[in-house]
């Protein structure tokens, strides 16, 4: 399992990285934590001419507070995300979901930004970003821009990143007063990808759901918001019956895949069950 | 739980006598170097001028090779040579099959490199030889091959049908053999047809043993160095001795010119009980070029090219009287050989023939097995090898019979099993079980589980329609270990014996070398053999070195598989030690000026009976043979020994495994709540090693029940081609096991041992599936095909709810055929990364 040969560039700043990506051309790949890219290279499913390793860029790592948001550098590892006090306090959904990613070794190498840029619909973190209305900061040959998570994931393994652009940071609004969250992951073994998972963020008011954001993992070619559920939850009493009723809309507007882990009808069923569980768990936090 | 004993040297026991090593939970000698990697894995080897191989493998399940053009690959940088099957057509011979189970068994031949046709995805087609591994792999894409696709042959029943496409053009059907045992003909019971015809109750079930991938930790690796007229091979193998003999016969090099070394080997589980095409290719290339070569497979190559395990369709008929007394058992297997017969492929299902009747007393029994060719990876030994399949079928159908008769499944078992006072007992399949106590193991297991409390909880959950239901599963199993009495192997048409060899050398300084013919690859032989010899010779544990896995330094052996190492190889060590003591006795008598018959030997010292102060240690005697200055006339100056042991019978470990499982009826997920096993493996040399074997065995058996399945798509591609899709559970997915033992010592060997390497795997699978089915029986479910995935359980629940009542007696379980192993792949896409 040896990749085909490639040139290797390790820039030390974002500016250098953007330049390196620009000059490397179409057949370049950006290496973040390598937890998806390296297996692809080793299996020779991809033959990049150049690998641009972002591992040497200090400004891409770390978590900071910025007014009503936290800003996470794209090269911050999963392990750092799970342990960071700002994330635990203001984005507990991200911390909880990240803890379920792969295994300990994967979490020490894999990065938040790498996971979003890879955009695997079975990945947990794209769903979290979508559910938390994250803003993705991008640098490219034409300068910087910000892409909302809802506009970022275009298709299976496809994002709104233009050629030459690099994801540099993810801005996540702080979870407000009265909000709580839960990530309900369903997979077959601890290290496996999600068959279906559900992210739920809810605001309770007087024993009922006032507002919610529901995200679905692996129910289509991109992470999805279960907007029908979000609508149905408004005013729903926090009871298994009422939440269950609202959750019965979870598969609406989805296009679940059929594969070895489950056919589409099973995934549609799971989406409803897991949405109910995620919302109830979030509401009881 | 097992306490670890780390004391440095043999101390004295409380009564002043020498404290025995056997029975101590010593940490393993070999662990430090294995765990730190400061050791010799084959892939770590580097020889001067060594070249590297990469193997091009068939992307097609079934195709004729119409053209191969390797010219561009040959011109790639660093490439020394490219060989195809045509280059070795005259020299490569066939991968040997050592088990022609019937006289008319069809073996179509098995070239190491395909010559004119490929018969499974992953079959070796060409080999690149280059100066480094990367260059070899880079050149793979430059080999241009034209294939003419043939229809994939995937389903065993379709493969046997009239007019089916043939896997092999030189055969007339896809059936390799039919092997039959019938108790009336064998004289071990009544004629089966009489019993079936007279049955009060008849129950038929079809069970599917899914295809499994052994998934050993260390991928296979081979290094070959040409030496004179022959060669030395280092290989990640379980069987260096068998490999040496078979390589000599296959490649045509005299056996004494072939040396095979199995250095540290990272697991096998039967998957390295093989003479592989890759090993033969390495030998052929090294000899052709006169250069040392190395080949190490990737995991992707391993999962599609190393042999697979299980893959049977089991049609089982059981008959009983209304009171629950079982009378007849009729077993018909379709056993998937895959594309070729490898070393012991045909014999694997046949090993199960003696175990389907298990611990129960049947009047009549028939076993029929058809070996079937398909265009899938060949199957062969995988942990348990025939016995897990048998145990699964009988333990599952006993539960179904209990449900049919409305009996408690444990009461049904108690009514039919061999009672303790009935041993030794000759079964309807002709095996003589020497010892056992099923009552004791079962009572202990029930108590450890808290059976009655869990039954009460199950009733509460059922009554309240709890979305999480509780199921309890039983497996009261036995197995046959210690492969094998050579006469039995002969009767089964196996081409070799089942003996084992050991030798002991006592060095001038009193240190001891133990040479063993078994070839450990993770079992802990170095530790256990040291414990045995420490007691036998009365020398310190630390003074013993165990030598194995090299046909030059440990020249005689039958290697490691079939839970045989201790039961056969360990006994050979005991026999060798007894010879050392007897040789030493004569010399000690001379040194002590006494009659040999007047000497006691205890704690490593010979002393004259009645005057214990007058003694010589075995080390003293060894030194006396080293100097040889003063030995009795006619005595050789050596106390070294050599012994070969052929067991008179198998050993029969048994036990009771109980599983409590929670089934989430909303998602279909089954989660083991509590797992108890009480194993009776006879006497124990090292309880810590036993505990490790049981835990690992349970993990693999539970993996078959809940997680693992090799799946092919309709074109014959292995969809589960990586560990993303082939789900091997980790510690995070398994419960904390509750393990205990009873001891019914084996009467057929001097240590009283039975073997433990496969027990957990054999016993646990039906315990888990019985628990899942037990949880769902009120929903009209009477089978779930393995692995019991959440989706399969959810679908069974959906179907069961539609039916609203349990399947009628005498029908085939609805879970059986409706979800065959290739069904879920209608839109299957592998390879998520």
PDB file of N, CA, C and O in Angstrom, chain A residues 1-2 4 36 39-40 43-45 47 118 120 122 156 186-191 193 258-263 265-266 269-270 273 277, chain B residues 133-134 137-138 141 298 300 664 666-667 669 706-707 711 719-720 724-725 727 730 732-733 789-791 794-795 823-824 826-828 832-833:
ATOM      1  N   UNK A   1       0.839  -1.180   0.000  1.00  0.00           N
ATOM      2  CA  UNK A   1       0.000   0.000   0.000  1.00  0.00           C
ATOM      3  C   UNK A   1       0.879   1.237   0.000  1.00  0.00           C
ATOM      4  O   UNK A   1       1.097   1.864   1.022  1.00  0.00           O
ATOM      5  N   UNK A   2       1.394   1.547  -1.160  1.00  0.00           N
ATOM      6  CA  UNK A   2       2.268   2.701  -1.299  1.00  0.00           C
ATOM      7  C   UNK A   2       1.638   3.634  -2.316  1.00  0.00           C
ATOM      8  O   UNK A   2       1.296   3.200  -3.415  1.00  0.00           O
ATOM      9  N   UNK A   4       1.188   6.401  -5.271  1.00  0.00           N
ATOM     10  CA  UNK A   4       2.007   6.808  -6.406  1.00  0.00           C
ATOM     11  C   UNK A   4       2.823   8.040  -5.984  1.00  0.00           C
ATOM     12  O   UNK A   4       2.453   8.750  -5.044  1.00  0.00           O
ATOM     13  N   UNK A  36      -8.665  10.673   5.736  1.00  0.00           N
ATOM     14  CA  UNK A  36      -9.391  10.177   4.561  1.00  0.00           C
ATOM     15  C   UNK A  36      -8.499  10.176   3.332  1.00  0.00           C
ATOM     16  O   UNK A  36      -8.531   9.259   2.523  1.00  0.00           O
ATOM     17  N   UNK A  39      -5.599   7.097   3.020  1.00  0.00           N
ATOM     18  CA  UNK A  39      -6.087   5.808   2.508  1.00  0.00           C
ATOM     19  C   UNK A  39      -6.422   5.866   1.016  1.00  0.00           C
ATOM     20  O   UNK A  39      -6.146   4.907   0.284  1.00  0.00           O
ATOM     21  N   UNK A  40      -6.994   6.960   0.575  1.00  0.00           N
ATOM     22  CA  UNK A  40      -7.318   7.094  -0.852  1.00  0.00           C
ATOM     23  C   UNK A  40      -6.035   7.024  -1.688  1.00  0.00           C
ATOM     24  O   UNK A  40      -5.972   6.364  -2.720  1.00  0.00           O
ATOM     25  N   UNK A  43      -4.571   3.439  -1.584  1.00  0.00           N
ATOM     26  CA  UNK A  43      -5.337   2.530  -2.436  1.00  0.00           C
ATOM     27  C   UNK A  43      -5.229   2.921  -3.904  1.00  0.00           C
ATOM     28  O   UNK A  43      -5.808   2.276  -4.773  1.00  0.00           O
ATOM     29  N   UNK A  44      -4.496   3.985  -4.160  1.00  0.00           N
ATOM     30  CA  UNK A  44      -4.300   4.501  -5.528  1.00  0.00           C
ATOM     31  C   UNK A  44      -5.643   4.802  -6.199  1.00  0.00           C
ATOM     32  O   UNK A  44      -5.813   4.553  -7.397  1.00  0.00           O
ATOM     33  N   UNK A  45      -6.559   5.320  -5.431  1.00  0.00           N
ATOM     34  CA  UNK A  45      -7.809   5.808  -5.996  1.00  0.00           C
ATOM     35  C   UNK A  45      -7.664   7.268  -6.389  1.00  0.00           C
ATOM     36  O   UNK A  45      -8.575   7.875  -6.950  1.00  0.00           O
ATOM     37  N   UNK A  47      -4.423  10.172  -7.712  1.00  0.00           N
ATOM     38  CA  UNK A  47      -3.012  10.325  -8.095  1.00  0.00           C
ATOM     39  C   UNK A  47      -2.644  11.800  -8.175  1.00  0.00           C
ATOM     40  O   UNK A  47      -2.439  12.325  -9.264  1.00  0.00           O
ATOM     41  N   UNK A 118     -13.666  17.457   3.267  1.00  0.00           N
ATOM     42  CA  UNK A 118     -13.854  16.151   2.631  1.00  0.00           C
ATOM     43  C   UNK A 118     -15.337  15.934   2.313  1.00  0.00           C
ATOM     44  O   UNK A 118     -15.681  15.313   1.320  1.00  0.00           O
ATOM     45  N   UNK A 120     -17.852  14.120   3.468  1.00  0.00           N
ATOM     46  CA  UNK A 120     -18.498  12.812   3.383  1.00  0.00           C
ATOM     47  C   UNK A 120     -19.845  12.898   4.094  1.00  0.00           C
ATOM     48  O   UNK A 120     -19.894  13.286   5.260  1.00  0.00           O
ATOM     49  N   UNK A 122     -21.565  10.721   5.358  1.00  0.00           N
ATOM     50  CA  UNK A 122     -21.611   9.856   6.542  1.00  0.00           C
ATOM     51  C   UNK A 122     -20.773  10.419   7.677  1.00  0.00           C
ATOM     52  O   UNK A 122     -20.788   9.879   8.780  1.00  0.00           O
ATOM     53  N   UNK A 156     -22.086  14.759  -2.779  1.00  0.00           N
ATOM     54  CA  UNK A 156     -21.197  13.745  -2.221  1.00  0.00           C
ATOM     55  C   UNK A 156     -19.730  14.146  -2.431  1.00  0.00           C
ATOM     56  O   UNK A 156     -19.295  14.343  -3.567  1.00  0.00           O
ATOM     57  N   UNK A 186     -25.731   6.517  15.332  1.00  0.00           N
ATOM     58  CA  UNK A 186     -26.071   5.103  15.178  1.00  0.00           C
ATOM     59  C   UNK A 186     -25.110   4.476  14.186  1.00  0.00           C
ATOM     60  O   UNK A 186     -25.140   4.780  12.991  1.00  0.00           O
ATOM     61  N   UNK A 187     -24.243   3.622  14.700  1.00  0.00           N
ATOM     62  CA  UNK A 187     -23.334   2.877  13.828  1.00  0.00           C
ATOM     63  C   UNK A 187     -23.188   1.481  14.392  1.00  0.00           C
ATOM     64  O   UNK A 187     -23.704   1.189  15.471  1.00  0.00           O
ATOM     65  N   UNK A 188     -22.522   0.612  13.648  1.00  0.00           N
ATOM     66  CA  UNK A 188     -22.529  -0.797  14.057  1.00  0.00           C
ATOM     67  C   UNK A 188     -21.397  -1.143  14.990  1.00  0.00           C
ATOM     68  O   UNK A 188     -21.567  -1.966  15.882  1.00  0.00           O
ATOM     69  N   UNK A 189     -20.221  -0.608  14.778  1.00  0.00           N
ATOM     70  CA  UNK A 189     -19.142  -0.774  15.752  1.00  0.00           C
ATOM     71  C   UNK A 189     -18.580   0.605  16.054  1.00  0.00           C
ATOM     72  O   UNK A 189     -18.807   1.562  15.304  1.00  0.00           O
ATOM     73  N   UNK A 190     -17.855   0.688  17.150  1.00  0.00           N
ATOM     74  CA  UNK A 190     -17.474   1.995  17.677  1.00  0.00           C
ATOM     75  C   UNK A 190     -16.712   2.832  16.656  1.00  0.00           C
ATOM     76  O   UNK A 190     -16.840   4.052  16.634  1.00  0.00           O
ATOM     77  N   UNK A 191     -15.899   2.173  15.808  1.00  0.00           N
ATOM     78  CA  UNK A 191     -15.069   2.946  14.895  1.00  0.00           C
ATOM     79  C   UNK A 191     -15.736   3.184  13.543  1.00  0.00           C
ATOM     80  O   UNK A 191     -15.149   3.799  12.663  1.00  0.00           O
ATOM     81  N   UNK A 193     -18.466   4.356  10.515  1.00  0.00           N
ATOM     82  CA  UNK A 193     -19.176   5.565  10.105  1.00  0.00           C
ATOM     83  C   UNK A 193     -20.631   5.464  10.538  1.00  0.00           C
ATOM     84  O   UNK A 193     -21.160   4.380  10.775  1.00  0.00           O
ATOM     85  N   UNK A 258     -28.635   3.467  -0.152  1.00  0.00           N
ATOM     86  CA  UNK A 258     -28.730   2.039   0.184  1.00  0.00           C
ATOM     87  C   UNK A 258     -27.347   1.446   0.038  1.00  0.00           C
ATOM     88  O   UNK A 258     -26.733   1.541  -1.016  1.00  0.00           O
ATOM     89  N   UNK A 259     -26.856   0.857   1.093  1.00  0.00           N
ATOM     90  CA  UNK A 259     -25.552   0.203   1.013  1.00  0.00           C
ATOM     91  C   UNK A 259     -25.517  -0.929   2.023  1.00  0.00           C
ATOM     92  O   UNK A 259     -26.547  -1.308   2.578  1.00  0.00           O
ATOM     93  N   UNK A 260     -24.319  -1.465   2.261  1.00  0.00           N
ATOM     94  CA  UNK A 260     -24.201  -2.628   3.130  1.00  0.00           C
ATOM     95  C   UNK A 260     -24.723  -2.361   4.532  1.00  0.00           C
ATOM     96  O   UNK A 260     -25.161  -3.272   5.220  1.00  0.00           O
ATOM     97  N   UNK A 261     -24.664  -1.125   4.979  1.00  0.00           N
ATOM     98  CA  UNK A 261     -25.072  -0.819   6.348  1.00  0.00           C
ATOM     99  C   UNK A 261     -26.576  -0.664   6.476  1.00  0.00           C
ATOM    100  O   UNK A 261     -27.101  -0.665   7.583  1.00  0.00           O
ATOM    101  N   UNK A 262     -27.266  -0.490   5.367  1.00  0.00           N
ATOM    102  CA  UNK A 262     -28.708  -0.367   5.485  1.00  0.00           C
ATOM    103  C   UNK A 262     -29.313   0.137   4.189  1.00  0.00           C
ATOM    104  O   UNK A 262     -28.729   0.978   3.505  1.00  0.00           O
ATOM    105  N   UNK A 263     -30.462  -0.393   3.873  1.00  0.00           N
ATOM    106  CA  UNK A 263     -31.165   0.110   2.706  1.00  0.00           C
ATOM    107  C   UNK A 263     -31.936   1.380   3.082  1.00  0.00           C
ATOM    108  O   UNK A 263     -32.126   1.688   4.258  1.00  0.00           O
ATOM    109  N   UNK A 265     -35.048   2.367   3.088  1.00  0.00           N
ATOM    110  CA  UNK A 265     -36.242   2.358   3.942  1.00  0.00           C
ATOM    111  C   UNK A 265     -35.865   2.202   5.411  1.00  0.00           C
ATOM    112  O   UNK A 265     -36.501   2.774   6.291  1.00  0.00           O
ATOM    113  N   UNK A 266     -34.824   1.438   5.664  1.00  0.00           N
ATOM    114  CA  UNK A 266     -34.358   1.290   7.048  1.00  0.00           C
ATOM    115  C   UNK A 266     -33.788   2.611   7.564  1.00  0.00           C
ATOM    116  O   UNK A 266     -34.046   3.024   8.694  1.00  0.00           O
ATOM    117  N   UNK A 269     -36.537   4.938   8.439  1.00  0.00           N
ATOM    118  CA  UNK A 269     -37.091   4.573   9.748  1.00  0.00           C
ATOM    119  C   UNK A 269     -36.174   5.043  10.875  1.00  0.00           C
ATOM    120  O   UNK A 269     -36.618   5.642  11.861  1.00  0.00           O
ATOM    121  N   UNK A 270     -34.877   4.778  10.699  1.00  0.00           N
ATOM    122  CA  UNK A 270     -33.922   5.180  11.744  1.00  0.00           C
ATOM    123  C   UNK A 270     -33.957   6.690  11.965  1.00  0.00           C
ATOM    124  O   UNK A 270     -33.862   7.166  13.104  1.00  0.00           O
ATOM    125  N   UNK A 273     -36.733   7.494  14.386  1.00  0.00           N
ATOM    126  CA  UNK A 273     -36.472   7.027  15.753  1.00  0.00           C
ATOM    127  C   UNK A 273     -35.367   7.860  16.402  1.00  0.00           C
ATOM    128  O   UNK A 273     -35.486   8.298  17.560  1.00  0.00           O
ATOM    129  N   UNK A 277     -35.235  10.513  19.674  1.00  0.00           N
ATOM    130  CA  UNK A 277     -34.307  10.313  20.793  1.00  0.00           C
ATOM    131  C   UNK A 277     -33.398  11.531  20.968  1.00  0.00           C
ATOM    132  O   UNK A 277     -33.113  11.945  22.096  1.00  0.00           O
TER     133      UNK A 277
ATOM    134  N   UNK B 133      10.030  -1.682  -3.152  1.00  0.00           N
ATOM    135  CA  UNK B 133       8.614  -2.035  -3.117  1.00  0.00           C
ATOM    136  C   UNK B 133       7.777  -1.013  -3.887  1.00  0.00           C
ATOM    137  O   UNK B 133       6.825  -1.379  -4.583  1.00  0.00           O
ATOM    138  N   UNK B 134       8.142   0.252  -3.758  1.00  0.00           N
ATOM    139  CA  UNK B 134       7.367   1.294  -4.432  1.00  0.00           C
ATOM    140  C   UNK B 134       7.460   1.124  -5.947  1.00  0.00           C
ATOM    141  O   UNK B 134       6.447   1.237  -6.649  1.00  0.00           O
ATOM    142  N   UNK B 137       5.214  -1.679  -7.041  1.00  0.00           N
ATOM    143  CA  UNK B 137       3.789  -1.340  -7.036  1.00  0.00           C
ATOM    144  C   UNK B 137       3.453  -0.338  -8.145  1.00  0.00           C
ATOM    145  O   UNK B 137       2.375  -0.408  -8.739  1.00  0.00           O
ATOM    146  N   UNK B 138       4.368   0.572  -8.409  1.00  0.00           N
ATOM    147  CA  UNK B 138       4.130   1.540  -9.492  1.00  0.00           C
ATOM    148  C   UNK B 138       3.944   0.842 -10.837  1.00  0.00           C
ATOM    149  O   UNK B 138       3.192   1.312 -11.688  1.00  0.00           O
ATOM    150  N   UNK B 141       0.312  -1.062 -12.679  1.00  0.00           N
ATOM    151  CA  UNK B 141      -0.677  -0.477 -13.592  1.00  0.00           C
ATOM    152  C   UNK B 141      -0.227  -0.583 -15.045  1.00  0.00           C
ATOM    153  O   UNK B 141      -1.039  -0.388 -15.952  1.00  0.00           O
ATOM    154  N   UNK B 298      -0.768  -6.267   1.197  1.00  0.00           N
ATOM    155  CA  UNK B 298      -1.524  -5.206   1.847  1.00  0.00           C
ATOM    156  C   UNK B 298      -2.780  -5.820   2.458  1.00  0.00           C
ATOM    157  O   UNK B 298      -3.145  -6.957   2.153  1.00  0.00           O
ATOM    158  N   UNK B 300      -5.740  -4.917   1.829  1.00  0.00           N
ATOM    159  CA  UNK B 300      -6.717  -5.092   0.745  1.00  0.00           C
ATOM    160  C   UNK B 300      -6.484  -6.404   0.009  1.00  0.00           C
ATOM    161  O   UNK B 300      -7.432  -7.109  -0.344  1.00  0.00           O
ATOM    162  N   UNK B 664     -33.105  -3.621  20.983  1.00  0.00           N
ATOM    163  CA  UNK B 664     -33.876  -2.386  20.822  1.00  0.00           C
ATOM    164  C   UNK B 664     -34.820  -2.602  19.644  1.00  0.00           C
ATOM    165  O   UNK B 664     -34.389  -2.605  18.491  1.00  0.00           O
ATOM    166  N   UNK B 666     -36.913  -0.758  18.338  1.00  0.00           N
ATOM    167  CA  UNK B 666     -37.134   0.403  17.476  1.00  0.00           C
ATOM    168  C   UNK B 666     -36.036   0.545  16.421  1.00  0.00           C
ATOM    169  O   UNK B 666     -36.293   0.931  15.291  1.00  0.00           O
ATOM    170  N   UNK B 667     -34.799   0.243  16.808  1.00  0.00           N
ATOM    171  CA  UNK B 667     -33.692   0.376  15.853  1.00  0.00           C
ATOM    172  C   UNK B 667     -33.207  -0.978  15.342  1.00  0.00           C
ATOM    173  O   UNK B 667     -32.501  -1.042  14.340  1.00  0.00           O
ATOM    174  N   UNK B 669     -31.098  -2.814  17.069  1.00  0.00           N
ATOM    175  CA  UNK B 669     -29.753  -3.086  17.592  1.00  0.00           C
ATOM    176  C   UNK B 669     -29.811  -4.093  18.742  1.00  0.00           C
ATOM    177  O   UNK B 669     -30.636  -3.975  19.646  1.00  0.00           O
ATOM    178  N   UNK B 706     -22.835 -11.219  15.347  1.00  0.00           N
ATOM    179  CA  UNK B 706     -23.390  -9.863  15.277  1.00  0.00           C
ATOM    180  C   UNK B 706     -22.757  -8.960  14.213  1.00  0.00           C
ATOM    181  O   UNK B 706     -23.388  -7.979  13.807  1.00  0.00           O
ATOM    182  N   UNK B 707     -21.525  -9.210  13.795  1.00  0.00           N
ATOM    183  CA  UNK B 707     -20.824  -8.167  13.047  1.00  0.00           C
ATOM    184  C   UNK B 707     -20.282  -8.578  11.676  1.00  0.00           C
ATOM    185  O   UNK B 707     -20.450  -7.862  10.698  1.00  0.00           O
ATOM    186  N   UNK B 711     -19.123 -10.151   1.947  1.00  0.00           N
ATOM    187  CA  UNK B 711     -20.235 -10.032   0.997  1.00  0.00           C
ATOM    188  C   UNK B 711     -19.680  -9.822  -0.411  1.00  0.00           C
ATOM    189  O   UNK B 711     -18.772  -9.010  -0.621  1.00  0.00           O
ATOM    190  N   UNK B 719     -17.415  -7.013  -1.839  1.00  0.00           N
ATOM    191  CA  UNK B 719     -17.865  -5.680  -1.438  1.00  0.00           C
ATOM    192  C   UNK B 719     -17.254  -5.261  -0.106  1.00  0.00           C
ATOM    193  O   UNK B 719     -17.012  -4.080   0.132  1.00  0.00           O
ATOM    194  N   UNK B 720     -17.026  -6.234   0.760  1.00  0.00           N
ATOM    195  CA  UNK B 720     -16.432  -5.941   2.076  1.00  0.00           C
ATOM    196  C   UNK B 720     -14.924  -6.055   1.964  1.00  0.00           C
ATOM    197  O   UNK B 720     -14.299  -6.883   2.614  1.00  0.00           O
ATOM    198  N   UNK B 724     -13.525  -1.000   6.652  1.00  0.00           N
ATOM    199  CA  UNK B 724     -14.642  -0.054   6.724  1.00  0.00           C
ATOM    200  C   UNK B 724     -15.963  -0.812   6.593  1.00  0.00           C
ATOM    201  O   UNK B 724     -16.953  -0.482   7.251  1.00  0.00           O
ATOM    202  N   UNK B 725     -15.957  -1.839   5.760  1.00  0.00           N
ATOM    203  CA  UNK B 725     -17.188  -2.584   5.500  1.00  0.00           C
ATOM    204  C   UNK B 725     -17.203  -3.962   6.147  1.00  0.00           C
ATOM    205  O   UNK B 725     -18.261  -4.519   6.389  1.00  0.00           O
ATOM    206  N   UNK B 727     -16.742  -5.604   9.343  1.00  0.00           N
ATOM    207  CA  UNK B 727     -16.703  -5.003  10.680  1.00  0.00           C
ATOM    208  C   UNK B 727     -16.161  -5.971  11.717  1.00  0.00           C
ATOM    209  O   UNK B 727     -16.862  -6.865  12.187  1.00  0.00           O
ATOM    210  N   UNK B 730     -14.209  -4.305  18.217  1.00  0.00           N
ATOM    211  CA  UNK B 730     -13.077  -4.055  19.112  1.00  0.00           C
ATOM    212  C   UNK B 730     -13.571  -4.163  20.553  1.00  0.00           C
ATOM    213  O   UNK B 730     -14.751  -4.411  20.806  1.00  0.00           O
ATOM    214  N   UNK B 732     -14.267  -1.964  22.465  1.00  0.00           N
ATOM    215  CA  UNK B 732     -15.320  -0.985  22.728  1.00  0.00           C
ATOM    216  C   UNK B 732     -16.700  -1.535  22.422  1.00  0.00           C
ATOM    217  O   UNK B 732     -17.702  -1.005  22.897  1.00  0.00           O
ATOM    218  N   UNK B 733     -16.774  -2.592  21.627  1.00  0.00           N
ATOM    219  CA  UNK B 733     -18.066  -3.127  21.204  1.00  0.00           C
ATOM    220  C   UNK B 733     -18.495  -4.358  22.001  1.00  0.00           C
ATOM    221  O   UNK B 733     -19.548  -4.915  21.754  1.00  0.00           O
ATOM    222  N   UNK B 789     -27.561  -8.137  12.204  1.00  0.00           N
ATOM    223  CA  UNK B 789     -27.369  -6.688  12.113  1.00  0.00           C
ATOM    224  C   UNK B 789     -28.640  -5.985  12.566  1.00  0.00           C
ATOM    225  O   UNK B 789     -29.729  -6.569  12.539  1.00  0.00           O
ATOM    226  N   UNK B 790     -28.538  -4.730  12.951  1.00  0.00           N
ATOM    227  CA  UNK B 790     -29.745  -3.984  13.312  1.00  0.00           C
ATOM    228  C   UNK B 790     -30.781  -4.023  12.190  1.00  0.00           C
ATOM    229  O   UNK B 790     -31.971  -4.182  12.453  1.00  0.00           O
ATOM    230  N   UNK B 791     -30.310  -3.886  10.951  1.00  0.00           N
ATOM    231  CA  UNK B 791     -31.284  -3.876   9.856  1.00  0.00           C
ATOM    232  C   UNK B 791     -32.006  -5.226   9.736  1.00  0.00           C
ATOM    233  O   UNK B 791     -33.219  -5.277   9.529  1.00  0.00           O
ATOM    234  N   UNK B 794     -34.484  -5.527  12.508  1.00  0.00           N
ATOM    235  CA  UNK B 794     -35.620  -4.643  12.258  1.00  0.00           C
ATOM    236  C   UNK B 794     -36.543  -5.232  11.192  1.00  0.00           C
ATOM    237  O   UNK B 794     -37.767  -5.242  11.345  1.00  0.00           O
ATOM    238  N   UNK B 795     -35.947  -5.777  10.140  1.00  0.00           N
ATOM    239  CA  UNK B 795     -36.788  -6.370   9.083  1.00  0.00           C
ATOM    240  C   UNK B 795     -37.532  -7.598   9.599  1.00  0.00           C
ATOM    241  O   UNK B 795     -38.696  -7.822   9.258  1.00  0.00           O
ATOM    242  N   UNK B 823     -28.001 -10.435  -0.616  1.00  0.00           N
ATOM    243  CA  UNK B 823     -29.221  -9.675  -0.903  1.00  0.00           C
ATOM    244  C   UNK B 823     -29.048  -8.183  -0.657  1.00  0.00           C
ATOM    245  O   UNK B 823     -29.569  -7.372  -1.398  1.00  0.00           O
ATOM    246  N   UNK B 824     -28.303  -7.851   0.428  1.00  0.00           N
ATOM    247  CA  UNK B 824     -28.271  -6.450   0.817  1.00  0.00           C
ATOM    248  C   UNK B 824     -27.475  -5.591  -0.141  1.00  0.00           C
ATOM    249  O   UNK B 824     -27.337  -4.396   0.045  1.00  0.00           O
ATOM    250  N   UNK B 826     -28.020  -4.809  -3.255  1.00  0.00           N
ATOM    251  CA  UNK B 826     -28.680  -4.312  -4.457  1.00  0.00           C
ATOM    252  C   UNK B 826     -28.153  -2.938  -4.853  1.00  0.00           C
ATOM    253  O   UNK B 826     -28.104  -2.592  -6.014  1.00  0.00           O
ATOM    254  N   UNK B 827     -27.815  -2.168  -3.848  1.00  0.00           N
ATOM    255  CA  UNK B 827     -27.228  -0.873  -4.163  1.00  0.00           C
ATOM    256  C   UNK B 827     -25.923  -0.715  -3.393  1.00  0.00           C
ATOM    257  O   UNK B 827     -25.516   0.385  -3.050  1.00  0.00           O
ATOM    258  N   UNK B 828     -25.303  -1.875  -3.121  1.00  0.00           N
ATOM    259  CA  UNK B 828     -24.150  -1.827  -2.221  1.00  0.00           C
ATOM    260  C   UNK B 828     -22.964  -1.134  -2.874  1.00  0.00           C
ATOM    261  O   UNK B 828     -22.644  -1.364  -4.022  1.00  0.00           O
ATOM    262  N   UNK B 832     -16.036   3.122   1.618  1.00  0.00           N
ATOM    263  CA  UNK B 832     -16.065   4.451   2.206  1.00  0.00           C
ATOM    264  C   UNK B 832     -14.729   4.732   2.894  1.00  0.00           C
ATOM    265  O   UNK B 832     -14.156   3.874   3.513  1.00  0.00           O
ATOM    266  N   UNK B 833     -14.255   5.937   2.730  1.00  0.00           N
ATOM    267  CA  UNK B 833     -12.943   6.221   3.321  1.00  0.00           C
ATOM    268  C   UNK B 833     -12.906   7.445   4.192  1.00  0.00           C
ATOM    269  O   UNK B 833     -13.679   8.194   4.366  1.00  0.00           O
TER     270      UNK B 833
END
